[in-house]
Short mmCIF file of N, CA and C in Angstrom, two decimals:
data_model
loop_
_atom_site.label_atom_id
_atom_site.label_comp_id
_atom_site.label_asym_id
_atom_site.label_seq_id
_atom_site.Cartn_x
_atom_site.Cartn_y
_atom_site.Cartn_z
N UNK A 1219 -82.75 98.15 -102.43
CA UNK A 1219 -81.39 98.66 -102.42
C UNK A 1219 -80.92 98.85 -103.86
N UNK A 1220 -80.23 99.90 -104.12
CA UNK A 1220 -79.67 100.18 -105.43
C UNK A 1220 -78.66 99.10 -105.79
N UNK A 1221 -78.79 98.56 -107.01
CA UNK A 1221 -77.90 97.47 -107.45
C UNK A 1221 -76.43 97.89 -107.40
N UNK A 1222 -76.15 99.18 -107.60
CA UNK A 1222 -74.77 99.63 -107.58
C UNK A 1222 -74.18 99.61 -106.17
N UNK A 1223 -75.02 99.60 -105.15
CA UNK A 1223 -74.53 99.62 -103.78
C UNK A 1223 -74.43 98.23 -103.16
N UNK A 1224 -74.93 97.23 -103.85
CA UNK A 1224 -74.87 95.87 -103.32
C UNK A 1224 -73.44 95.35 -103.41
N UNK A 1225 -73.00 94.65 -102.37
CA UNK A 1225 -71.63 94.11 -102.41
C UNK A 1225 -71.51 93.04 -103.49
N UNK A 1226 -70.36 92.98 -104.09
CA UNK A 1226 -70.08 91.96 -105.10
C UNK A 1226 -69.46 90.74 -104.44
N UNK A 1227 -69.80 89.56 -104.94
CA UNK A 1227 -69.17 88.36 -104.39
C UNK A 1227 -67.68 88.32 -104.72
N UNK A 1228 -66.90 87.75 -103.82
CA UNK A 1228 -65.46 87.62 -104.01
C UNK A 1228 -65.12 86.14 -104.14
N UNK A 1229 -64.23 85.82 -105.05
CA UNK A 1229 -63.77 84.46 -105.24
C UNK A 1229 -62.51 84.25 -104.42
N UNK A 1230 -62.50 83.17 -103.63
CA UNK A 1230 -61.39 82.87 -102.75
C UNK A 1230 -60.92 81.44 -102.98
N UNK A 1231 -59.65 81.19 -102.76
CA UNK A 1231 -59.15 79.82 -102.77
C UNK A 1231 -59.72 79.13 -101.53
N UNK A 1232 -60.34 77.98 -101.72
CA UNK A 1232 -60.91 77.25 -100.59
C UNK A 1232 -59.79 76.75 -99.68
N UNK A 1233 -59.98 76.95 -98.39
CA UNK A 1233 -59.02 76.53 -97.36
C UNK A 1233 -59.71 75.55 -96.41
N UNK A 1234 -58.91 74.79 -95.66
CA UNK A 1234 -59.47 73.90 -94.65
C UNK A 1234 -60.35 74.67 -93.67
N UNK A 1235 -59.97 75.90 -93.35
CA UNK A 1235 -60.74 76.72 -92.41
C UNK A 1235 -62.14 77.05 -92.93
N UNK A 1236 -62.36 76.90 -94.22
CA UNK A 1236 -63.67 77.20 -94.83
C UNK A 1236 -64.64 76.02 -94.74
N UNK A 1237 -64.15 74.86 -94.35
CA UNK A 1237 -64.96 73.65 -94.50
C UNK A 1237 -66.23 73.62 -93.66
N UNK A 1238 -66.25 74.28 -92.51
CA UNK A 1238 -67.51 74.32 -91.74
C UNK A 1238 -68.61 75.00 -92.56
N UNK A 1239 -68.28 76.13 -93.19
CA UNK A 1239 -69.26 76.84 -94.02
C UNK A 1239 -69.59 76.04 -95.27
N UNK A 1240 -68.59 75.45 -95.88
CA UNK A 1240 -68.79 74.63 -97.08
C UNK A 1240 -69.73 73.47 -96.77
N UNK A 1241 -69.48 72.79 -95.66
CA UNK A 1241 -70.32 71.64 -95.30
C UNK A 1241 -71.74 72.06 -94.95
N UNK A 1242 -71.91 73.23 -94.38
CA UNK A 1242 -73.26 73.73 -94.10
C UNK A 1242 -74.02 73.90 -95.42
N UNK A 1243 -73.37 74.47 -96.42
CA UNK A 1243 -73.99 74.63 -97.74
C UNK A 1243 -74.26 73.26 -98.36
N UNK A 1244 -73.26 72.40 -98.32
CA UNK A 1244 -73.35 71.08 -98.93
C UNK A 1244 -74.54 70.30 -98.36
N UNK A 1245 -74.70 70.34 -97.05
CA UNK A 1245 -75.78 69.59 -96.40
C UNK A 1245 -77.15 70.23 -96.65
N UNK A 1246 -77.17 71.54 -96.85
CA UNK A 1246 -78.46 72.19 -97.14
C UNK A 1246 -78.89 71.99 -98.59
N UNK A 1247 -77.94 71.70 -99.46
CA UNK A 1247 -78.23 71.60 -100.89
C UNK A 1247 -78.50 70.18 -101.38
N UNK A 1248 -77.99 69.17 -100.67
CA UNK A 1248 -78.04 67.81 -101.19
C UNK A 1248 -78.55 66.80 -100.18
N UNK A 1249 -79.26 65.83 -100.67
CA UNK A 1249 -79.68 64.71 -99.84
C UNK A 1249 -78.54 63.73 -99.60
N UNK A 1250 -77.55 63.75 -100.48
CA UNK A 1250 -76.38 62.87 -100.37
C UNK A 1250 -75.12 63.72 -100.52
N UNK A 1251 -74.81 64.50 -99.48
CA UNK A 1251 -73.70 65.45 -99.58
C UNK A 1251 -72.33 64.80 -99.50
N UNK A 1252 -71.34 65.53 -100.01
CA UNK A 1252 -69.95 65.14 -99.79
C UNK A 1252 -69.67 65.20 -98.29
N UNK A 1253 -68.71 64.42 -97.85
CA UNK A 1253 -68.29 64.45 -96.46
C UNK A 1253 -67.13 65.43 -96.28
N UNK A 1254 -66.85 65.74 -95.03
CA UNK A 1254 -65.67 66.56 -94.74
C UNK A 1254 -64.43 65.88 -95.33
N UNK A 1255 -64.36 64.57 -95.20
CA UNK A 1255 -63.22 63.83 -95.73
C UNK A 1255 -63.07 64.00 -97.24
N UNK A 1256 -64.18 64.05 -97.98
CA UNK A 1256 -64.09 64.27 -99.42
C UNK A 1256 -63.42 65.61 -99.72
N UNK A 1257 -63.82 66.65 -98.99
CA UNK A 1257 -63.23 67.98 -99.21
C UNK A 1257 -61.78 68.02 -98.75
N UNK A 1258 -61.49 67.45 -97.58
CA UNK A 1258 -60.11 67.44 -97.07
C UNK A 1258 -59.20 66.71 -98.05
N UNK A 1259 -59.63 65.56 -98.53
CA UNK A 1259 -58.83 64.79 -99.48
C UNK A 1259 -58.60 65.58 -100.77
N UNK A 1260 -59.63 66.26 -101.25
CA UNK A 1260 -59.51 67.05 -102.49
C UNK A 1260 -58.50 68.18 -102.32
N UNK A 1261 -58.58 68.87 -101.19
CA UNK A 1261 -57.63 69.96 -100.94
C UNK A 1261 -56.21 69.42 -100.77
N UNK A 1262 -56.08 68.32 -100.05
CA UNK A 1262 -54.74 67.72 -99.83
C UNK A 1262 -54.12 67.24 -101.14
N UNK A 1263 -54.95 66.78 -102.07
CA UNK A 1263 -54.46 66.28 -103.35
C UNK A 1263 -54.15 67.41 -104.33
N UNK A 1264 -54.46 68.64 -103.96
CA UNK A 1264 -54.15 69.77 -104.83
C UNK A 1264 -55.20 70.04 -105.89
N UNK A 1265 -56.41 69.54 -105.71
CA UNK A 1265 -57.48 69.84 -106.65
C UNK A 1265 -57.75 71.34 -106.61
N UNK A 1266 -58.27 71.85 -107.69
CA UNK A 1266 -58.65 73.25 -107.77
C UNK A 1266 -59.94 73.43 -107.00
N UNK A 1267 -59.95 74.31 -106.00
CA UNK A 1267 -61.14 74.51 -105.17
C UNK A 1267 -61.24 75.99 -104.83
N UNK A 1268 -62.34 76.59 -105.22
CA UNK A 1268 -62.57 78.00 -104.95
C UNK A 1268 -63.95 78.18 -104.36
N UNK A 1269 -64.06 79.21 -103.51
CA UNK A 1269 -65.32 79.51 -102.85
C UNK A 1269 -65.73 80.94 -103.19
N UNK A 1270 -67.02 81.16 -103.20
CA UNK A 1270 -67.58 82.48 -103.48
C UNK A 1270 -68.12 83.03 -102.18
N UNK A 1271 -67.65 84.22 -101.79
CA UNK A 1271 -68.08 84.85 -100.54
C UNK A 1271 -68.83 86.14 -100.84
N UNK A 1272 -69.85 86.38 -100.06
CA UNK A 1272 -70.66 87.59 -100.20
C UNK A 1272 -70.88 88.14 -98.80
N UNK A 1273 -70.43 89.36 -98.56
CA UNK A 1273 -70.61 89.97 -97.24
C UNK A 1273 -72.03 90.48 -97.11
N UNK A 1274 -72.68 90.31 -95.97
CA UNK A 1274 -72.17 89.72 -94.74
C UNK A 1274 -72.48 88.23 -94.63
N UNK A 1275 -73.01 87.61 -95.67
CA UNK A 1275 -73.46 86.21 -95.61
C UNK A 1275 -72.32 85.22 -95.40
N UNK A 1276 -71.12 85.54 -95.85
CA UNK A 1276 -70.01 84.58 -95.81
C UNK A 1276 -69.98 83.78 -97.10
N UNK A 1277 -69.57 82.53 -97.02
CA UNK A 1277 -69.50 81.71 -98.23
C UNK A 1277 -70.91 81.38 -98.72
N UNK A 1278 -71.08 81.50 -100.04
CA UNK A 1278 -72.40 81.21 -100.63
C UNK A 1278 -72.32 80.14 -101.71
N UNK A 1279 -71.12 79.71 -102.07
CA UNK A 1279 -70.97 78.68 -103.09
C UNK A 1279 -69.51 78.31 -103.26
N UNK A 1280 -69.30 77.26 -104.05
CA UNK A 1280 -67.94 76.76 -104.25
C UNK A 1280 -67.92 75.77 -105.40
N UNK A 1281 -66.71 75.49 -105.84
CA UNK A 1281 -66.52 74.36 -106.75
C UNK A 1281 -65.22 73.65 -106.41
N UNK A 1282 -65.17 72.38 -106.79
CA UNK A 1282 -63.96 71.56 -106.68
C UNK A 1282 -63.78 70.89 -108.03
N UNK A 1283 -62.57 70.98 -108.59
CA UNK A 1283 -62.30 70.41 -109.90
C UNK A 1283 -60.94 69.73 -109.90
N UNK A 1284 -60.87 68.66 -110.67
CA UNK A 1284 -59.66 67.85 -110.78
C UNK A 1284 -58.95 68.17 -112.09
N UNK A 1285 -57.76 68.78 -112.02
CA UNK A 1285 -57.00 69.03 -113.24
C UNK A 1285 -56.43 67.72 -113.78
N UNK A 1286 -56.42 67.62 -115.09
CA UNK A 1286 -55.83 66.46 -115.75
C UNK A 1286 -54.97 66.93 -116.91
N UNK A 1287 -54.53 66.00 -117.71
CA UNK A 1287 -53.71 66.33 -118.87
C UNK A 1287 -54.63 66.87 -119.97
N UNK A 1288 -54.54 68.15 -120.23
CA UNK A 1288 -55.32 68.77 -121.29
C UNK A 1288 -56.78 69.00 -120.96
N UNK A 1289 -57.20 68.67 -119.73
CA UNK A 1289 -58.62 68.82 -119.39
C UNK A 1289 -58.80 69.01 -117.89
N UNK A 1290 -60.01 69.42 -117.54
CA UNK A 1290 -60.40 69.61 -116.15
C UNK A 1290 -61.69 68.84 -115.94
N UNK A 1291 -61.89 68.27 -114.75
CA UNK A 1291 -63.10 67.54 -114.43
C UNK A 1291 -63.75 68.22 -113.22
N UNK A 1292 -64.90 68.83 -113.44
CA UNK A 1292 -65.66 69.47 -112.37
C UNK A 1292 -66.31 68.39 -111.52
N UNK A 1293 -65.95 68.35 -110.25
CA UNK A 1293 -66.45 67.32 -109.35
C UNK A 1293 -67.64 67.78 -108.52
N UNK A 1294 -67.65 69.06 -108.17
CA UNK A 1294 -68.70 69.58 -107.31
C UNK A 1294 -68.81 71.08 -107.53
N UNK A 1295 -70.00 71.54 -107.84
CA UNK A 1295 -70.29 72.97 -107.92
C UNK A 1295 -71.61 73.15 -107.18
N UNK A 1296 -71.59 73.95 -106.13
CA UNK A 1296 -72.76 74.11 -105.28
C UNK A 1296 -72.94 75.56 -104.89
N UNK A 1297 -74.19 76.01 -104.93
CA UNK A 1297 -74.57 77.33 -104.43
C UNK A 1297 -75.60 77.10 -103.32
N UNK A 1298 -75.46 77.85 -102.24
CA UNK A 1298 -76.39 77.73 -101.12
C UNK A 1298 -77.82 77.93 -101.63
N UNK A 1299 -78.76 77.10 -101.19
CA UNK A 1299 -80.13 77.20 -101.69
C UNK A 1299 -80.71 78.61 -101.62
N UNK A 1300 -80.44 79.35 -100.56
CA UNK A 1300 -80.99 80.71 -100.43
C UNK A 1300 -80.38 81.68 -101.43
N UNK A 1301 -79.25 81.30 -102.04
CA UNK A 1301 -78.55 82.18 -103.00
C UNK A 1301 -78.69 81.69 -104.44
N UNK A 1302 -79.46 80.63 -104.65
CA UNK A 1302 -79.62 80.11 -106.01
C UNK A 1302 -80.50 81.04 -106.84
N UNK A 1303 -80.33 80.92 -108.16
CA UNK A 1303 -81.06 81.73 -109.14
C UNK A 1303 -80.68 83.21 -109.10
N UNK A 1304 -79.45 83.46 -108.64
CA UNK A 1304 -78.93 84.84 -108.59
C UNK A 1304 -77.70 85.00 -109.49
N UNK A 1305 -77.36 83.97 -110.26
CA UNK A 1305 -76.21 84.05 -111.15
C UNK A 1305 -74.90 83.58 -110.54
N UNK A 1306 -74.93 83.07 -109.31
CA UNK A 1306 -73.68 82.66 -108.66
C UNK A 1306 -73.08 81.41 -109.29
N UNK A 1307 -73.89 80.49 -109.77
CA UNK A 1307 -73.34 79.31 -110.46
C UNK A 1307 -72.61 79.76 -111.73
N UNK A 1308 -73.17 80.73 -112.43
CA UNK A 1308 -72.49 81.26 -113.62
C UNK A 1308 -71.16 81.91 -113.24
N UNK A 1309 -71.14 82.64 -112.13
CA UNK A 1309 -69.90 83.25 -111.67
C UNK A 1309 -68.84 82.19 -111.39
N UNK A 1310 -69.25 81.12 -110.72
CA UNK A 1310 -68.32 80.03 -110.43
C UNK A 1310 -67.85 79.35 -111.70
N UNK A 1311 -68.75 79.11 -112.64
CA UNK A 1311 -68.36 78.51 -113.92
C UNK A 1311 -67.43 79.42 -114.70
N UNK A 1312 -67.69 80.73 -114.68
CA UNK A 1312 -66.79 81.69 -115.34
C UNK A 1312 -65.38 81.57 -114.76
N UNK A 1313 -65.30 81.51 -113.43
CA UNK A 1313 -64.00 81.41 -112.78
C UNK A 1313 -63.30 80.11 -113.16
N UNK A 1314 -64.04 79.01 -113.15
CA UNK A 1314 -63.43 77.73 -113.51
C UNK A 1314 -62.97 77.73 -114.96
N UNK A 1315 -63.78 78.26 -115.86
CA UNK A 1315 -63.37 78.33 -117.26
C UNK A 1315 -62.13 79.20 -117.42
N UNK A 1316 -62.02 80.27 -116.64
CA UNK A 1316 -60.82 81.11 -116.70
C UNK A 1316 -59.60 80.33 -116.23
N UNK A 1317 -59.75 79.54 -115.17
CA UNK A 1317 -58.63 78.71 -114.70
C UNK A 1317 -58.22 77.71 -115.78
N UNK A 1318 -59.19 77.16 -116.48
CA UNK A 1318 -58.89 76.24 -117.58
C UNK A 1318 -58.11 76.95 -118.68
N UNK A 1319 -58.54 78.15 -119.02
CA UNK A 1319 -57.83 78.93 -120.05
C UNK A 1319 -56.40 79.21 -119.62
N UNK A 1320 -56.23 79.59 -118.35
CA UNK A 1320 -54.89 79.89 -117.84
C UNK A 1320 -53.97 78.69 -117.96
N UNK A 1321 -54.54 77.50 -117.84
CA UNK A 1321 -53.77 76.26 -117.93
C UNK A 1321 -53.74 75.70 -119.34
N UNK A 1322 -54.38 76.39 -120.27
CA UNK A 1322 -54.45 75.98 -121.69
C UNK A 1322 -55.07 74.59 -121.86
N UNK A 1323 -56.14 74.35 -121.11
CA UNK A 1323 -56.84 73.07 -121.19
C UNK A 1323 -57.87 73.11 -122.31
N UNK A 1324 -58.13 71.96 -122.91
CA UNK A 1324 -59.03 71.91 -124.06
C UNK A 1324 -60.45 71.49 -123.70
N UNK A 1325 -60.65 70.79 -122.59
CA UNK A 1325 -61.98 70.27 -122.26
C UNK A 1325 -62.27 70.41 -120.78
N UNK A 1326 -63.55 70.63 -120.50
CA UNK A 1326 -64.05 70.66 -119.13
C UNK A 1326 -65.18 69.64 -119.04
N UNK A 1327 -65.00 68.63 -118.20
CA UNK A 1327 -65.94 67.52 -118.06
C UNK A 1327 -66.71 67.64 -116.75
N UNK A 1328 -67.88 67.04 -116.71
CA UNK A 1328 -68.65 66.94 -115.48
C UNK A 1328 -69.69 65.84 -115.60
N UNK A 1329 -70.20 65.42 -114.44
CA UNK A 1329 -71.38 64.56 -114.39
C UNK A 1329 -72.44 65.34 -113.64
N UNK A 1330 -73.69 65.14 -114.05
CA UNK A 1330 -74.82 65.79 -113.39
C UNK A 1330 -75.94 64.76 -113.28
N UNK A 1331 -76.67 64.82 -112.18
CA UNK A 1331 -77.79 63.89 -112.00
C UNK A 1331 -78.75 64.01 -113.18
N UNK A 1332 -79.17 62.88 -113.69
CA UNK A 1332 -80.11 62.89 -114.82
C UNK A 1332 -81.38 63.64 -114.47
N UNK A 1333 -81.80 63.59 -113.22
CA UNK A 1333 -83.02 64.26 -112.79
C UNK A 1333 -82.86 65.72 -112.42
N UNK A 1334 -81.65 66.27 -112.53
CA UNK A 1334 -81.41 67.67 -112.17
C UNK A 1334 -81.54 68.54 -113.41
N UNK A 1335 -82.78 68.76 -113.81
CA UNK A 1335 -83.05 69.50 -115.05
C UNK A 1335 -82.50 70.92 -115.01
N UNK A 1336 -82.60 71.58 -113.86
CA UNK A 1336 -82.12 72.96 -113.76
C UNK A 1336 -80.62 73.05 -114.01
N UNK A 1337 -79.85 72.16 -113.38
CA UNK A 1337 -78.40 72.18 -113.58
C UNK A 1337 -78.06 71.82 -115.03
N UNK A 1338 -78.75 70.85 -115.58
CA UNK A 1338 -78.50 70.47 -116.98
C UNK A 1338 -78.75 71.65 -117.91
N UNK A 1339 -79.79 72.43 -117.63
CA UNK A 1339 -80.08 73.61 -118.45
C UNK A 1339 -78.99 74.66 -118.32
N UNK A 1340 -78.50 74.88 -117.09
CA UNK A 1340 -77.41 75.84 -116.88
C UNK A 1340 -76.19 75.42 -117.69
N UNK A 1341 -75.82 74.15 -117.59
CA UNK A 1341 -74.64 73.67 -118.31
C UNK A 1341 -74.85 73.72 -119.83
N UNK A 1342 -76.02 73.33 -120.29
CA UNK A 1342 -76.29 73.37 -121.74
C UNK A 1342 -76.22 74.81 -122.25
N UNK A 1343 -76.74 75.74 -121.49
CA UNK A 1343 -76.70 77.15 -121.89
C UNK A 1343 -75.27 77.67 -121.98
N UNK A 1344 -74.36 77.04 -121.22
CA UNK A 1344 -72.95 77.42 -121.25
C UNK A 1344 -72.19 76.73 -122.38
N UNK A 1345 -72.86 75.85 -123.12
CA UNK A 1345 -72.22 75.18 -124.24
C UNK A 1345 -71.78 73.76 -123.96
N UNK A 1346 -72.09 73.23 -122.79
CA UNK A 1346 -71.76 71.84 -122.50
C UNK A 1346 -72.65 70.92 -123.33
N UNK A 1347 -72.07 69.88 -123.87
CA UNK A 1347 -72.81 68.88 -124.64
C UNK A 1347 -72.96 67.61 -123.80
N UNK A 1348 -74.12 66.99 -123.91
CA UNK A 1348 -74.36 65.71 -123.23
C UNK A 1348 -73.75 64.61 -124.09
N UNK A 1349 -72.76 63.91 -123.53
CA UNK A 1349 -72.01 62.93 -124.32
C UNK A 1349 -72.19 61.49 -123.89
N UNK A 1350 -72.75 61.28 -122.72
CA UNK A 1350 -72.87 59.91 -122.27
C UNK A 1350 -73.69 59.78 -121.01
N UNK A 1351 -73.77 58.55 -120.55
CA UNK A 1351 -74.59 58.21 -119.39
C UNK A 1351 -73.80 57.25 -118.50
N UNK A 1352 -73.78 57.53 -117.21
CA UNK A 1352 -73.20 56.60 -116.23
C UNK A 1352 -74.37 56.06 -115.41
N UNK A 1353 -74.71 54.82 -115.68
CA UNK A 1353 -75.87 54.21 -115.00
C UNK A 1353 -75.58 53.98 -113.52
N UNK A 1354 -76.54 54.37 -112.67
CA UNK A 1354 -76.44 54.15 -111.24
C UNK A 1354 -75.28 54.87 -110.57
N UNK A 1355 -74.88 55.99 -111.09
CA UNK A 1355 -73.70 56.71 -110.62
C UNK A 1355 -73.90 57.35 -109.24
N UNK A 1356 -75.06 57.93 -109.01
CA UNK A 1356 -75.33 58.67 -107.78
C UNK A 1356 -76.22 57.88 -106.83
N UNK A 1357 -76.00 58.00 -105.52
CA UNK A 1357 -76.95 57.43 -104.56
C UNK A 1357 -78.27 58.20 -104.63
N UNK A 1358 -79.36 57.49 -104.39
CA UNK A 1358 -80.69 58.11 -104.41
C UNK A 1358 -81.49 57.57 -103.23
N UNK A 1359 -82.69 58.05 -103.08
CA UNK A 1359 -83.56 57.68 -101.96
C UNK A 1359 -83.85 56.18 -101.96
N UNK A 1360 -84.08 55.68 -100.76
CA UNK A 1360 -84.50 54.29 -100.55
C UNK A 1360 -83.51 53.27 -101.11
N UNK A 1361 -82.22 53.60 -101.01
CA UNK A 1361 -81.20 52.66 -101.46
C UNK A 1361 -81.06 52.52 -102.96
N UNK A 1362 -81.74 53.34 -103.69
CA UNK A 1362 -81.65 53.29 -105.16
C UNK A 1362 -80.46 54.08 -105.65
N UNK A 1363 -80.28 54.06 -106.95
CA UNK A 1363 -79.20 54.80 -107.61
C UNK A 1363 -79.80 55.63 -108.74
N UNK A 1364 -79.15 56.74 -109.04
CA UNK A 1364 -79.61 57.61 -110.13
C UNK A 1364 -78.51 57.72 -111.17
N UNK A 1365 -78.92 57.75 -112.42
CA UNK A 1365 -77.97 57.89 -113.52
C UNK A 1365 -77.36 59.29 -113.53
N UNK A 1366 -76.16 59.36 -114.09
CA UNK A 1366 -75.49 60.65 -114.32
C UNK A 1366 -75.36 60.88 -115.81
N UNK A 1367 -75.57 62.11 -116.21
CA UNK A 1367 -75.32 62.53 -117.57
C UNK A 1367 -73.89 63.08 -117.61
N UNK A 1368 -73.08 62.58 -118.52
CA UNK A 1368 -71.72 63.07 -118.71
C UNK A 1368 -71.78 64.21 -119.72
N UNK A 1369 -71.23 65.35 -119.31
CA UNK A 1369 -71.24 66.53 -120.18
C UNK A 1369 -69.81 67.04 -120.38
N UNK A 1370 -69.61 67.68 -121.51
CA UNK A 1370 -68.27 68.19 -121.83
C UNK A 1370 -68.39 69.54 -122.53
N UNK A 1371 -67.49 70.44 -122.18
CA UNK A 1371 -67.38 71.72 -122.84
C UNK A 1371 -66.03 71.79 -123.55
N UNK A 1372 -66.07 71.99 -124.83
CA UNK A 1372 -64.84 72.18 -125.61
C UNK A 1372 -64.38 73.62 -125.38
N UNK A 1373 -63.16 73.78 -124.89
CA UNK A 1373 -62.62 75.10 -124.60
C UNK A 1373 -61.81 75.59 -125.78
N UNK A 1374 -62.48 76.02 -126.79
CA UNK A 1374 -61.85 76.40 -128.05
C UNK A 1374 -60.91 77.59 -127.91
N UNK A 1375 -61.19 78.47 -126.96
CA UNK A 1375 -60.34 79.66 -126.82
C UNK A 1375 -59.22 79.46 -125.82
N UNK A 1376 -58.97 78.20 -125.43
CA UNK A 1376 -57.91 77.91 -124.44
C UNK A 1376 -56.53 78.12 -125.06
#
């Protein structure tokens, strides 16, 4: 298919009605997914949550971020496994960085599994610096825990 004829993904504000699709993606992408309650609580608390939709597939990715004073904390960014490596994570990060600029925030924080080399590379390529380590932050197989790398992006153009 000609690239010019392919539909473009649309960014939408995540709604409670989207959670069935969101949870389907979440469960397909992670061994230790967020629960419906995690998403409901985030939306109820007013966290920034946007979803990426591509027709006819429906939702293909999303992020949830916690606004703070002068900064934003990315809590979850997920792309459906079948849609990964297509630039959708970059699209979601672009949107989140734009929201940060609109709010004049100076920093964007996140944690990423120490063993998730692909995600760490994506974030590093975007200018995120590895600033710390949270030992045993994430649940892992067989009752173990996995460390998280704390990363931060200075939003100089905010």
